[in-house]
Structure formats: structure tokens, C-alpha cells
Coordinates of C-alpha atoms in Angstrom, one line a residue:
X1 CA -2.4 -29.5 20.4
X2 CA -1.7 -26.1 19.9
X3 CA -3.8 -23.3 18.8
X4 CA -3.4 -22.0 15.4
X5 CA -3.5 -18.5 16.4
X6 CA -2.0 -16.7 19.1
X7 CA -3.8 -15.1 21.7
X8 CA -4.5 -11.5 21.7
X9 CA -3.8 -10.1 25.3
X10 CA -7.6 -8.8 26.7
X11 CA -9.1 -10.5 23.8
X12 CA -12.5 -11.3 24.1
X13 CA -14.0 -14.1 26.1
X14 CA -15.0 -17.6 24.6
X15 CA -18.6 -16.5 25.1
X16 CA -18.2 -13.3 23.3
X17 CA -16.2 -15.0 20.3
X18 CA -18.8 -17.8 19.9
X19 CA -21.5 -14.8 19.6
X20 CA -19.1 -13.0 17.1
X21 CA -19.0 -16.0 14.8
X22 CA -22.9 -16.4 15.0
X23 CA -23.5 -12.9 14.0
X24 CA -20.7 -13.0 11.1
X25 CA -22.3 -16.2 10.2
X26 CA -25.5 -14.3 10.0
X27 CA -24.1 -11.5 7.8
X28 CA -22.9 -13.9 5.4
X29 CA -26.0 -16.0 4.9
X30 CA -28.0 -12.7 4.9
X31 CA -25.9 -10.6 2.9
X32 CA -25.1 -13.4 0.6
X33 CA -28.6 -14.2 -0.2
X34 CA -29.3 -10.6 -0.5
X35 CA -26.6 -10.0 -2.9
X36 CA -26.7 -13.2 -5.0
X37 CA -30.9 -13.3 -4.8
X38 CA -31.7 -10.0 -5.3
X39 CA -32.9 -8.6 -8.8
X40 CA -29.8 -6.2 -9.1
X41 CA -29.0 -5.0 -12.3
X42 CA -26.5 -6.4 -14.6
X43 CA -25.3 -7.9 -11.0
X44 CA -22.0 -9.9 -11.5
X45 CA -19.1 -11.7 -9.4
X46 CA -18.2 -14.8 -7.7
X47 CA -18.6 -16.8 -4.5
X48 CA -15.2 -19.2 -3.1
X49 CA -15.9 -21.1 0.0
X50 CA -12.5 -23.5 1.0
X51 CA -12.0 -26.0 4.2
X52 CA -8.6 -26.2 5.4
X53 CA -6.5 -28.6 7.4
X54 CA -5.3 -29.6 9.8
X55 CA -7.2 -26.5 12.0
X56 CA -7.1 -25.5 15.5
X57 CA -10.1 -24.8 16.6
X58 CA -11.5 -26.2 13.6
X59 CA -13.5 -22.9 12.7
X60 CA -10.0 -21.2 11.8
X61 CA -9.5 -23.5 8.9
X62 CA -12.6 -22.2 7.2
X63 CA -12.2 -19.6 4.0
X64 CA -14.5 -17.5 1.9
X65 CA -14.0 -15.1 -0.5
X66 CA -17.2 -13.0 -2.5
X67 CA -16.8 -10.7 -5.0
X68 CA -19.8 -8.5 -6.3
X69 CA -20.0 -6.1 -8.9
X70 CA -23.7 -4.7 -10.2
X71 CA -26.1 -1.5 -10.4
X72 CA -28.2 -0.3 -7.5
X73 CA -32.4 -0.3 -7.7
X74 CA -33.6 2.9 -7.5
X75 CA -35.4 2.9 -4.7
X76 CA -31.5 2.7 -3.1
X77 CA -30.3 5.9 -5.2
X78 CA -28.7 3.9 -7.5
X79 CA -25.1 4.2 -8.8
X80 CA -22.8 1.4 -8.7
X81 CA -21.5 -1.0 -6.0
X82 CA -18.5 -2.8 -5.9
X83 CA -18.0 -5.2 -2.5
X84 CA -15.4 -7.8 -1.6
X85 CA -15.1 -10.0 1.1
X86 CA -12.7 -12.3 2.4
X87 CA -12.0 -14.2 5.7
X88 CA -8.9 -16.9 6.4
X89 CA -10.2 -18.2 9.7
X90 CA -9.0 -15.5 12.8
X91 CA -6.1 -14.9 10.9
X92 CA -7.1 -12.3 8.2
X93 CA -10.2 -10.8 7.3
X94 CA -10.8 -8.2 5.4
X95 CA -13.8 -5.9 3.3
X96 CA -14.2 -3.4 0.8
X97 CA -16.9 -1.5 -0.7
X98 CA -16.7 1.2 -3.2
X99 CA -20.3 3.0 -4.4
X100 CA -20.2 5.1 -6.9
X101 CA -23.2 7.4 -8.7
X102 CA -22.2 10.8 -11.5
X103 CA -20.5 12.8 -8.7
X104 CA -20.3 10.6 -5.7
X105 CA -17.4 8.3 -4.9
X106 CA -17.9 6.4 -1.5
X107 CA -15.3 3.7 -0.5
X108 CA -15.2 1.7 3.0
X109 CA -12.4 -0.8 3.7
X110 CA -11.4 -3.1 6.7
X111 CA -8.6 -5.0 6.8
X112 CA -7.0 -7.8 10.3
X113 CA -4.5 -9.9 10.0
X114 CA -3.1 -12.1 13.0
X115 CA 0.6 -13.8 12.5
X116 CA 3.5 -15.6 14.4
X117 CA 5.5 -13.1 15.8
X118 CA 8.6 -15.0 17.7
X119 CA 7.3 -16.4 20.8
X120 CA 3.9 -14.4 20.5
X121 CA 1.7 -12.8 17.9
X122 CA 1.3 -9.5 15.9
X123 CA -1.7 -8.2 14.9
X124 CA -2.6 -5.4 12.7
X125 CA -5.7 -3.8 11.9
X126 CA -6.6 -1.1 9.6
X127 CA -10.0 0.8 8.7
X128 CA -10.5 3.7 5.9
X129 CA -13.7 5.4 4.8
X130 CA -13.1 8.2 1.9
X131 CA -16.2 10.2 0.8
X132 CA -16.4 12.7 -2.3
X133 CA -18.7 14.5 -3.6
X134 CA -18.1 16.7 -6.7
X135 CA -20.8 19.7 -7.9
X136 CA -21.0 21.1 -11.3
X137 CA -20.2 24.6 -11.1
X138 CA -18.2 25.3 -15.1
X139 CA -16.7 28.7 -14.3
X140 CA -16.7 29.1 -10.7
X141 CA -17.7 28.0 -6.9
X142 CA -17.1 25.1 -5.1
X143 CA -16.8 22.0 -6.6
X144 CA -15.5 19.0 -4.6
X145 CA -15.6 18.2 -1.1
X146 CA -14.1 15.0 0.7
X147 CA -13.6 13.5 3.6
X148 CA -11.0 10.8 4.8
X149 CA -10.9 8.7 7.9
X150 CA -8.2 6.4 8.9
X151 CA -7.5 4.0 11.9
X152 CA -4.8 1.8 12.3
X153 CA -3.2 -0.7 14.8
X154 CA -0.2 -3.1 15.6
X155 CA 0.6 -5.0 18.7
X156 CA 3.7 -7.4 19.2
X157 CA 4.7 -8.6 22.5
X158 CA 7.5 -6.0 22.1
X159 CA 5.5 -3.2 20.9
X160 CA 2.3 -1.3 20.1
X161 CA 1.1 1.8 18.0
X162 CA -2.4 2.9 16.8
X163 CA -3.3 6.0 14.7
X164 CA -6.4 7.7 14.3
X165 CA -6.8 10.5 11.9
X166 CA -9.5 12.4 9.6
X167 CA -9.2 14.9 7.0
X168 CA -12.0 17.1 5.8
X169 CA -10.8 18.6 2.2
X170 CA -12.8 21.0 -0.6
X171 CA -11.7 23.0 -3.7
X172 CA -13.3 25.2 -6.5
X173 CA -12.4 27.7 -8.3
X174 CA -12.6 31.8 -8.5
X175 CA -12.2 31.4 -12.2
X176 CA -11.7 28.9 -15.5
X177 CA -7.9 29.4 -14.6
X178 CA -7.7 30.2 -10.7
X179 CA -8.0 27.3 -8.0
X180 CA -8.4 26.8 -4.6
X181 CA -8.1 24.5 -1.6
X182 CA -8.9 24.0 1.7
X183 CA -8.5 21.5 4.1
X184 CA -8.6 20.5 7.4
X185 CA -7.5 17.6 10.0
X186 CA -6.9 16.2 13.2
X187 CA -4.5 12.5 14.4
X188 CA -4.5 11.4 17.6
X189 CA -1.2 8.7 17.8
X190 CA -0.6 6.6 20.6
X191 CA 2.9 4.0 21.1
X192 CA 4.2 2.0 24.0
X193 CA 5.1 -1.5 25.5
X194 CA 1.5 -2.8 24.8
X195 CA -1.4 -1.7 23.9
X196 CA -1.5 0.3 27.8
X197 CA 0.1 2.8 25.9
X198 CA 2.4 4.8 27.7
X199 CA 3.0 8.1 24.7
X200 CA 0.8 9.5 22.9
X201 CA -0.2 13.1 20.6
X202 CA -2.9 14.8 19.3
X203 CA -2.2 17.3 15.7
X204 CA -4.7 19.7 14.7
X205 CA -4.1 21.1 11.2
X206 CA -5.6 23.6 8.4
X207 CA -4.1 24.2 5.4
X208 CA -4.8 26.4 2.4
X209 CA -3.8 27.0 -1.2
X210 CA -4.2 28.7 -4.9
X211 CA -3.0 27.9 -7.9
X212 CA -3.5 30.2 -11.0
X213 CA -3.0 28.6 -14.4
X214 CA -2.0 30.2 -17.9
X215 CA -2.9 28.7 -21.0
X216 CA -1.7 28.9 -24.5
X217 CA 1.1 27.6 -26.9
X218 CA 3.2 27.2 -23.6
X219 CA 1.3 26.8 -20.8
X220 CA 2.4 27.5 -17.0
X221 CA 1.0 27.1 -13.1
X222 CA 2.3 29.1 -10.4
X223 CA 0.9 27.9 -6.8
X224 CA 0.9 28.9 -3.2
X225 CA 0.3 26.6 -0.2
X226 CA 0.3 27.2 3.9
X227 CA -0.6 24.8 6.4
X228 CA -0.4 25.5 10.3
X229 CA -0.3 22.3 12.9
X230 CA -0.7 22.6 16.5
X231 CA 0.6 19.3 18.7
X232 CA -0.3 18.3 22.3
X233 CA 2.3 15.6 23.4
X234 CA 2.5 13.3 26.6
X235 CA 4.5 10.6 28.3
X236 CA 3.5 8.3 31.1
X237 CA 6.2 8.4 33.9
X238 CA 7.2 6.2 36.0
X239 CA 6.4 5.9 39.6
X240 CA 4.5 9.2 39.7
X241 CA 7.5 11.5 40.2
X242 CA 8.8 9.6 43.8
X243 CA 12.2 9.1 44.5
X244 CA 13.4 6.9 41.9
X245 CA 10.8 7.8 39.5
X246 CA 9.5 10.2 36.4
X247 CA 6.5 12.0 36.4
X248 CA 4.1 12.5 33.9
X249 CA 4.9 15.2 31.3
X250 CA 3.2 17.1 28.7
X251 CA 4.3 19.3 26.1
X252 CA 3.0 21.5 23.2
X253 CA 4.0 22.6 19.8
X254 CA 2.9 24.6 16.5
X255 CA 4.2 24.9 13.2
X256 CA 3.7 26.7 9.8
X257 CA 4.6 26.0 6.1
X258 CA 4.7 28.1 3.1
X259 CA 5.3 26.5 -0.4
X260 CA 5.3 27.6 -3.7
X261 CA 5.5 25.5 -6.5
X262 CA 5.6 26.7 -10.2
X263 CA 5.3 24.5 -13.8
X264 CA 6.4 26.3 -16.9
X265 CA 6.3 24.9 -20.6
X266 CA 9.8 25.5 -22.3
X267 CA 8.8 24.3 -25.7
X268 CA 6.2 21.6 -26.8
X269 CA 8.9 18.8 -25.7
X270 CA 10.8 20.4 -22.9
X271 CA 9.1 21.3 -19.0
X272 CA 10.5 23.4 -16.2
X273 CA 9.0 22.7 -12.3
X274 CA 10.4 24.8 -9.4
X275 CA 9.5 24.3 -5.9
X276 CA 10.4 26.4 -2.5
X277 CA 9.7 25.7 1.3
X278 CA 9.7 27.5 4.5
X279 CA 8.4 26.4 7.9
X280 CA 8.3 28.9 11.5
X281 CA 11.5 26.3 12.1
X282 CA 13.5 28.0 10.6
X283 CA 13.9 25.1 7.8
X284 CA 14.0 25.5 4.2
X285 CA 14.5 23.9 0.7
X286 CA 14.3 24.4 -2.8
X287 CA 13.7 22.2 -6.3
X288 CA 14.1 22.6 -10.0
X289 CA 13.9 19.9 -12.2
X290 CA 13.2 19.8 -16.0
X291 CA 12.3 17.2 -18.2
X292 CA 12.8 16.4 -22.2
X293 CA 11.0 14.5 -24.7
X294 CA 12.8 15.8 -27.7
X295 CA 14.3 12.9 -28.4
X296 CA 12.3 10.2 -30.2
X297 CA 11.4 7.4 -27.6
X298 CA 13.1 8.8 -25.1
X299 CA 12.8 11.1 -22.1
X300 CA 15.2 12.8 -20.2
X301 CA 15.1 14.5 -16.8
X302 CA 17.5 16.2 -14.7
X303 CA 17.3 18.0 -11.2
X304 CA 18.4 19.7 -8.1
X305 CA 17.7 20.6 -4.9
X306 CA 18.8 22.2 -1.8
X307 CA 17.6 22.2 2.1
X308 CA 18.8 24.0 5.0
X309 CA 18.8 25.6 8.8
X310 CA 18.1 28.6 9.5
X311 CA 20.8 29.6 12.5
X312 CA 22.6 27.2 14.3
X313 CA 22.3 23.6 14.3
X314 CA 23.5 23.4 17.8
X315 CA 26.6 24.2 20.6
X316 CA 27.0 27.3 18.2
X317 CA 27.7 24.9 14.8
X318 CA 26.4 26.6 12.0
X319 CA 24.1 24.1 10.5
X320 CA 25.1 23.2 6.7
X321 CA 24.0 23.4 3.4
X322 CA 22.8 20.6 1.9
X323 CA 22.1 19.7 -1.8
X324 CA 21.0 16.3 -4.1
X325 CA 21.1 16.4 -7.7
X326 CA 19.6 13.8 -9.8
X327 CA 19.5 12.7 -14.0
X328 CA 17.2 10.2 -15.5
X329 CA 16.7 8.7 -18.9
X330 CA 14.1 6.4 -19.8
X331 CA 13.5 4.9 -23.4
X332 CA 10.1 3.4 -24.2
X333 CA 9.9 -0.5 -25.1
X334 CA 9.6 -1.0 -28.6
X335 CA 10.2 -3.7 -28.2
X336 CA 13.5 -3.0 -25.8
X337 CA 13.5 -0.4 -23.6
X338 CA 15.8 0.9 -20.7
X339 CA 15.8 3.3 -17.0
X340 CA 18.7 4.6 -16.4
X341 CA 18.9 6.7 -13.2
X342 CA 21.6 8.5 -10.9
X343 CA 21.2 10.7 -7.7
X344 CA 22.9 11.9 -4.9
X345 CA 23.2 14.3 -1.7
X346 CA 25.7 15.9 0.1
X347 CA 26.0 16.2 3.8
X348 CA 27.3 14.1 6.8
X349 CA 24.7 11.3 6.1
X350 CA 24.9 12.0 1.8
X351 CA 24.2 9.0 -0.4
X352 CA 24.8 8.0 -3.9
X353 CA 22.7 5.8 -5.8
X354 CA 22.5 4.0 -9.3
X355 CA 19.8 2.6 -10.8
X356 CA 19.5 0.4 -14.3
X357 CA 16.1 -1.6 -15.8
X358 CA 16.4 -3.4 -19.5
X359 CA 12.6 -3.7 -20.5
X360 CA 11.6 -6.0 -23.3
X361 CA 7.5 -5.6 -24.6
X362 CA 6.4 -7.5 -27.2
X363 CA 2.5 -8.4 -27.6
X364 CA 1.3 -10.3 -24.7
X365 CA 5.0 -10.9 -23.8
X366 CA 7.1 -8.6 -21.5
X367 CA 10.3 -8.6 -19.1
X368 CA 12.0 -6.4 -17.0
X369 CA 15.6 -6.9 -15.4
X370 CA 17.0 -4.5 -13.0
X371 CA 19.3 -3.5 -10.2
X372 CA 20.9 -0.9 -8.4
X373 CA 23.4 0.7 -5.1
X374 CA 23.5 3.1 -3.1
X375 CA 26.7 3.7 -1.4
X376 CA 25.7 5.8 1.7
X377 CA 28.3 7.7 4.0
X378 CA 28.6 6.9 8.0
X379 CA 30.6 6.3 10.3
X380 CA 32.4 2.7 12.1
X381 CA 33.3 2.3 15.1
X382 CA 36.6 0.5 15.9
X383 CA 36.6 -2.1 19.2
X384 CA 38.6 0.7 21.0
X385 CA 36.6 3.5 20.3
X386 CA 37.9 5.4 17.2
X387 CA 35.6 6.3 14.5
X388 CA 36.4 6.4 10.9
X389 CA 34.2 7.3 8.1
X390 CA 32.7 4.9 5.8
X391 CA 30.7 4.5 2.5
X392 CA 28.5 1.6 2.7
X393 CA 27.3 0.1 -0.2
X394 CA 23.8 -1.7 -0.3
X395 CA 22.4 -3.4 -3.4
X396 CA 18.8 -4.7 -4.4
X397 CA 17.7 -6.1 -8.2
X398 CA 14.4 -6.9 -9.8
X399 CA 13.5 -9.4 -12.1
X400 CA 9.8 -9.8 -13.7
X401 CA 8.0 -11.4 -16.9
X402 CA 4.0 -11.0 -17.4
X403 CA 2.8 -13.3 -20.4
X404 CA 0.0 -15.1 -21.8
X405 CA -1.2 -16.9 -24.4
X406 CA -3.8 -16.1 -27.3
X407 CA -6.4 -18.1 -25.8
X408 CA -5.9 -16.5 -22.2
X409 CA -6.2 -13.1 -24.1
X410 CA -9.4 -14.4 -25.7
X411 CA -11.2 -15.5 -22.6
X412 CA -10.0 -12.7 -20.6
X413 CA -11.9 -10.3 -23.3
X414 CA -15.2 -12.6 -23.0
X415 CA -15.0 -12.5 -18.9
X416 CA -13.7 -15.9 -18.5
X417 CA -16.8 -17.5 -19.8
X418 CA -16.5 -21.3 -20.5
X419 CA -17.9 -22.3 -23.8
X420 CA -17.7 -24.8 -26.1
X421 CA -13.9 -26.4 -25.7
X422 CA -12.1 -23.4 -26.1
X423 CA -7.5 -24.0 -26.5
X424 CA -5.4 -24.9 -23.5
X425 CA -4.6 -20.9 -22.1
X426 CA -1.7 -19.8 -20.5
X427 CA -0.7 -16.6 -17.8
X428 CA 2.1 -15.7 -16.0
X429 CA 2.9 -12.5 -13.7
X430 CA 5.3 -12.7 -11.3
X431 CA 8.1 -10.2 -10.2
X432 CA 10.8 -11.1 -7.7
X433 CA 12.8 -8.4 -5.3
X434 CA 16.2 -9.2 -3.6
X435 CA 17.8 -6.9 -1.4
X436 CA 20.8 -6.3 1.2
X437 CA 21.2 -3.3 3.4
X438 CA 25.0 -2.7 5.5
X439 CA 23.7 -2.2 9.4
X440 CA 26.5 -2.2 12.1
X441 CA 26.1 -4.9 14.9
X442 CA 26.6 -4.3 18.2
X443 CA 30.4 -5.2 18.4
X444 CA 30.7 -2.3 15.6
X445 CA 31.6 -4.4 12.4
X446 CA 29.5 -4.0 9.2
X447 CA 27.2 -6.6 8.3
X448 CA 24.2 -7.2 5.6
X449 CA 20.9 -8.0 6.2
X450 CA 18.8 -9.8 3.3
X451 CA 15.7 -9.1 1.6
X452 CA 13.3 -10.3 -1.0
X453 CA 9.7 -10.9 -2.1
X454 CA 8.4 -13.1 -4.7
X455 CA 5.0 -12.3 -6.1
X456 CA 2.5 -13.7 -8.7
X457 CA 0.7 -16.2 -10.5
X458 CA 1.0 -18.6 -12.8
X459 CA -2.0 -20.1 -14.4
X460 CA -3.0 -22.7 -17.0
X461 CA -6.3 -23.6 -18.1
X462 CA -7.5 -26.6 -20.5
X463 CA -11.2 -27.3 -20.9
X464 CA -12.7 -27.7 -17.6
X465 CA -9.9 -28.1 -15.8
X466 CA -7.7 -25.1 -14.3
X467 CA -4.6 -24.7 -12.2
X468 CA -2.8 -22.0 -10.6
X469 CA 0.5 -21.2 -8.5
X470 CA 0.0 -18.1 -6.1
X471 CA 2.5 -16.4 -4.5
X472 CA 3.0 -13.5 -2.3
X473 CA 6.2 -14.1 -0.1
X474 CA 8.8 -12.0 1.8
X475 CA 11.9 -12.3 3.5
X476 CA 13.1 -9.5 5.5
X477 CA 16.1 -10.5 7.6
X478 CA 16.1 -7.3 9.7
X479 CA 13.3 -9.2 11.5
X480 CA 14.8 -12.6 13.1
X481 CA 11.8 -13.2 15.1
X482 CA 9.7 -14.1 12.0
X483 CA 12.0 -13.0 8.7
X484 CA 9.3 -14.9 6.5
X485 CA 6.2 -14.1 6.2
X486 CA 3.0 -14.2 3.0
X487 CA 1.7 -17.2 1.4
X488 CA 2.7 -19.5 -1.5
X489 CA -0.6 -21.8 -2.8
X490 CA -1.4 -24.1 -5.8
X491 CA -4.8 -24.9 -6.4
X492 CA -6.7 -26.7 -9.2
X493 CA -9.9 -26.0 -9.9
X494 CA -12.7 -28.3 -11.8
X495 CA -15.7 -26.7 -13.8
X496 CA -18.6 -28.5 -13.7
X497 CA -20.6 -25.6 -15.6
X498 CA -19.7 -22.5 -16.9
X499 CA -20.6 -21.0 -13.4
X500 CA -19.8 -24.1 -10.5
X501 CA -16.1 -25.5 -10.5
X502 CA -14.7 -27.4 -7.8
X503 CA -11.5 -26.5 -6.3
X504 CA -8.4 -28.3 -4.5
X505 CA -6.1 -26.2 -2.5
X506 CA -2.8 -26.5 -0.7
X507 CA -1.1 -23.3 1.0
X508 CA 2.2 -22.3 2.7
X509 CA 2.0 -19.8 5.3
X510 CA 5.4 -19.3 7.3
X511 CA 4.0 -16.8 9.7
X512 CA 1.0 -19.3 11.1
X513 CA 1.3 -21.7 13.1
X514 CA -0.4 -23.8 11.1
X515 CA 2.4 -23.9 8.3
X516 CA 1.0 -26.2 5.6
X517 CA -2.8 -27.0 5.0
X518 CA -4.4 -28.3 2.1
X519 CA -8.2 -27.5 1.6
X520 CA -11.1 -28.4 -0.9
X521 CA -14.2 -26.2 -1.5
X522 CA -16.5 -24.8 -4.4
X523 CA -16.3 -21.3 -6.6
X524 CA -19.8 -20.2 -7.6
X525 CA -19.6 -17.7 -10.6
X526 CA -23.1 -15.5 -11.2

């Protein structure tokens, strides 16, 4: 029989896994006791443990999901905590935690996934920690400083990436009505063939900025920003610089920015923004847009813009001008509503694009229907060489509905409390995405490639007994080693009290190799 999850190339040995699930076992039965036993403060949430099968090894067909959401004793500082945690067998895991106290923000998240990726696997992995801590200084001095980490990895059998950045950020103020900012960072990215990685860079950057504000009747911002970034780049070669081969090469870089970006009150219904650019490249661009709500119900926007070389653009070609424009109008529900949107560029490469939404929001009831093209300029080339200009045309369209009955609205409002033998509820979210993009093939003929997503959930409740539809598909046909890819699940839960229901599960995973499952487990509300 096959395993239901690829194997990760240098993954850890059998022994080393067996010790892993021990000491995530122990962090569960631990931290669950902890967090459901403890005498935490207006401590809330819920715990889903699910079985799936058929599962190879059997361990991978186990689920769990907690949810946790109460005040911290003050011997631990207190504030607020806010922790999820959820684990699909070796295929995804993933954890959150976001504390919170006056000032201080602190969230942590971890996210895996493993799926079929055509004759192998891909596997992504992402971690974040974001820290802020604000000071209350009225008039003047500092008063916020944050910090962001980030790391993130993919691995196919084709191809592999992994990121690793942190940004160290402040701001305050000289004055009620002048700003600053300051910030620093560094990314070290590395790409190849597999996860020997074969490219690789390392940015350093510091950036800077002010922003004095005028207020009034008709109040307006003017701001300044600069940033500086420094780049070490390398490649591997290939055989060490011998005959036949590439050494190793390195190479360095640095660049500055200057922006300044300006708001302005015409009137109390009408706003002016500018914004210009310059980097050491010689590159530079320009905005203005303004925006209307004079109207009743409606607002209106229009824009421009405008980006450039300075020089050449190379073999002596002066490089050109190039300019977008865009309107908008959007009309709020009441209880129909509309987007209307149309934008453009010039250049080589320009585009065109159209965009139209119909709304409809009445009570708990609401729709939207849209779609839209872009018809985008390039070039096709003929079986005996020649090359004519095109306009390619790609399309996409939306559709989405969100409703729910009285008595959903009702026990949503009391926390989704059982009691007594409340009216059969109903809920329904769900949007659904289609897409096709032109791409030429390699015998130079134009042909579209498909795309879509279908997301939501459809619920229905009647005294103890519950059922759901869950869905979080996608098709993306550029892909045709694995064009599917998400999850479509029904399950139907059973309360036997207001906090212990009993739930029957069936799932649909096109990515896994273990396709369709069906599961049964218990949800524990506290």
C-alpha cells in the first residue's frame, strides 16, 4: 500500500519521527490540560478531535483542531490570549497565537502543508512573529516600535526557494501634527533545483520618513520617504570554472528611493492624492488621483499616472514614456448597488481592463455578480518566424451570496449556545471565481488556461442536530501536474449537551493521495 504522504528528500529518520510524535503528543495533552484546566479568566473555545480513513500510516489519518480564547492570571502579566491549533495528520499543521495587553500586540504563527505534486510532493512552510509595543507620549517622542520576522519555504521535485527576512520599525512624532518613521531590515533568499540551493542573496535596508499634517475645514498631508538597500548576490557554477564548466560568481548592488506623497481636501466631498518616485536607477513615476462623494450614494474616482527611464533603455533606444489612467464608480447597496471600473497603460506590454459588480444587500441576505477583461498587447509568433502584434483578451467573473436565517442570527448573537429547542437555522457563504488567461504554447499559437476557486459553507442546524458543507477548492490549469488542489467536506455533527456533540465527517482532498476519507470524532465546547 502506498503512503499517504510523499517523502521529503533528507527527511528525518523513522526514529526521529516516532520521537517527534511523542513530544507533539506530549504538548497536546500538556498544553490541553493546561489550557482547558486552568482557572483562566472568562476562558472560552473549543476542542475537535476526528479519525480518518483509510490512512497510511495510520497516525496521518488523525485530526485535531483547539481554539482558545480567555484572560491571562496575573502572575503571567496578564492581557489577552488568543491560540489555535490545528493538525491533518503530516499533511498540514499549523498554530497561531496572538497576546495582547493596553499597548502590547504579540502574534506567533506556523503554518506546513505537504501535497501531491505530479510524481512527487510539495511542501511549504511558513513562520511569522510580529511584536509591537506602543508608548503614550500625547504631544511628542517615540511612540511605537515593532518588529517582524518572516520565514518561508517550498520544495517540488522541480524546484525550491526559502526566504528569510526581519524588519525592525518605530515612529513618533516631533509634534501633534509632524511624524516620523524609521525602519530597518535585512532578507537572505535562496532558489535552486532542490533544496542544495544553487542562488542565493542577502538585502540590507534602512528607510526613513516625515509626514507633516494640516488641519482645519480642509485638511492636507504632505510626506517624504527614502530607503537605501544594499544586495550581495551569488551563483553556484558548474564544475568549478574547468574546461566545460562555470565558476562560482558573486556580485553586489545598492539602491536608493525618494518618494513624496501629498493628500489634500478639495471640499468636504471631494480629495486630491499625488504621489512622485525616484530611485539612483535612474527610474521614476508619478500619481494623481482624486476621488468624489458628492453624489448621494455614490463615489467616484478618477486617476493617472506616469513611469519612466532615465537615459537609454539600451543599444542607444531612448527608453519611453509610459502612462495608465484609470475611472471608478461605485454605488452603495441599498438595497442594489454596482462597481464599475476601467484602466489602462500605454507601452509595448499596455493593457486594458474592464471591470463590472451588481451588489444586492438586503438584511441578512446579500449577492454579488461580477466580471471583467483585460485585453493585453503582445506579440505572436507565426510557424516561420514572423511576428505580429496581438491583443489578447483574458476574462475572469465572480459570483457570491452570504445569507442566513433569523434563528442563525439569533444564536450567532448568544455564542452558539444550545438552549431549550431553539427554530431550525440556516447560513450560507460561499463565493466562486472562474478565470482564463491567453499564454502562447510552444508551437506559437494562443491558447487559454482555466481557473477557478470555490469557497464557503453552507450550514443548517435543527435542535441537536447540525450539518455543514465546506469548501475551499481551486483549479489552476497553468499547473498540469496537480491543477486541483483544497478540500471539499460535509460533516454532521450531534449535540449531546450544550458543550459535547458528536461529529461525522467525509472530506475530498485532490492533492493527497489519500483522495476520499470519511472520519468520526468529538467537539468539546468550554
Amino acid at each position: 500500500m502506498k503512503s499517504a504522504v510523499a517523502v521529503r528528500p533528507g527527511a528525518a529518520s523513522a526514529g526521529q519521527r516516532r520521537s517527534g510524535r511523542r513530544l507533539l503528543a506530549a504538548l497536546l495533552v500538556s498544553g490541553g490540560g493546561w489550557m482547558l484546566g486552568g482557572s483562566w479568566a472568562g476562558a472560552e473555545g473549543s476542542f475537535q478531535v476526528r479519525y480518518f480513513l483509510p490512512a497510511e500510516p495510520w497516525y496521518s489519518g488523525l485530526s485535531a483542531d483547539l481554539n482558545w480564547r480567555g484572560e491571562l492570571p496575573p502572575e503571567l502579566y496578564g492581557g489577552q490570549l488568543d491560540a489555535k491549533f490545528s493538525v491533518s495528520g503530516l499533511e498540514r499543521q499549523s498554530l497561531s497565537a496572538t497576546y495582547s495587553r493596553e499597548r502590547t500586540v504579540v502574534l506567533a504563527q506556523y503554518d506546513r502543508s505537504e501535497s501531491v505534486y505530479g510524481a512527487g510532493g510539495k511542501f511549504d512552510q511558513t513562520a511569522l512573529l510580529f511584536a509591537q509595543q506602543g508608548f503614550d507620549n500625547p504631544d511628542s517622542g517615540l511612540k511605537q516600535i515593532g518588529l517582524t520576522a518572516l520565514y518561508t519555504d517550498s520544495s517540488t521535485p522541480e524546484y525550491a526557494y526559502r526566504v528569510i527576512s526581519a524588519d525592525l520599525n518605530a515612529g513618533g512624532q516631533f509634534s501633534p501634527t509632524l511624524s516620523w518613521t524609521l525602519g530597518t531590515g535585512i532578507t537572505r533568499s535562496d532558489s535552486g533545483l532542490s533544496t542544495d540551493f544553487t542562488s542565493g542573496s542577502l538585502s540590507e535596508r534602512v528607510r526613513a520618513g516625515l509626514i507633516k499634517r494640516w488641519e482645519g475645514e480642509l485638511p492636507a498631508s504632505v510626506g517624504v520617504l527614502t530607503s537605501y538597500t544594499a544586495t550581495q548576490s551569488r551563483t553556484a557554477g558548474s564544475g568549478g570554472g574547468g574546461i566545460g564548466g562555470q565558476p562560482d560568481s558573486e556580485a553586489a548592488s545598492a539602491s536608493g528611493n525618494l518618494s513624496l506623497t501629498g493628500n489634500m481636501a478639495l471640499s468636504n466631498q471631494e480629495n486630491l492624492s499625488a504621489n512622485a518616485r525616484l530611485d539612483t536607477g535612474g527610474s521614476y513615476g508619478a500619481d494623481l488621483s482624486v476621488s468624489s462623494s458628492r453624489l448621494e450614494g455614490w463615489t467616484l474616482g478618477a486617476g493617472v499616472n506616469l513611469s519612466g527611464q532615465v537615459g537609454s533603455a539600451g543599444l542607444g533606444v531612448p527608453a519611453p514614456l509610459i502612462y495608465g489612467w484609470n475611472l471608478g464608480a461605485a454605488l452603495t447597496p441599498k438595497p442594489w448597488g454596482v462597481r464599475l471600473g476601467y484602466s489602462g497603460s500605454s507601452g509595448a506590454n499596455g493593457s486594458q481592463a474592464l471591470d463590472a459588480e451588481a451588489q444586492y444587500q438586503e438584511g441578512p441576505l446579500s449577492a454579488q455578480a461580477g466580471a471583467g477583461v483585460t485585453f493585453q498587447s503582445g506579440v505572436q509568433v507565426a510557424p516561420d518566424g514572423t511576428l505580429t502584434p496581438t491583443v489578447q483578451p483574458a476574462y475572469r467573473a465572480s459570483l457570491g451570496v452570504a445569507a442566513r436565517s433569523e434563528a442563525a442570527q439569533s444564536e450567532a448573537g448568544s455564542g452558539g449556545a444550545v438552549s431549550g429547542n431553539p427554530p431550525p437555522a440556516f447560513q450560507i457563504q460561499a463565493r466562486l471565481n472562474v478565470s482564463a488567461s491567453p499564454v502562447l504554447n510552444p508551437q506559437g499559437t494562443l491558447e487559454y488556461r482555466y481557473g477557478g476557486a470555490l469557497s464557503g459553507t453552507l450550514s443548517y442546524a435543527s435542535g441537536p442536530f447540525q450539518a455543514e458543507l465546506n469548501s475551499s477548492l481551486n483549479y489552476a490549469g497553468y499547473t498540469p501536474q496537480q491543477p486541483w488542489s483544497g478540500e471539499f467536506g460535509v460533516q454532521a455533527l450531534y449535540s449531546f449537551s450544550d458543550q459535547l456533540q458528536l461529529n461525522v465527517s467525509g472530506r475530498y482532498r485532490p492533492a493527497s493521495l489519500a483522495v476520499f476519507q470519511a472520519g468520526l470524532g468529538l467537539r468539546y465546547r468550554f
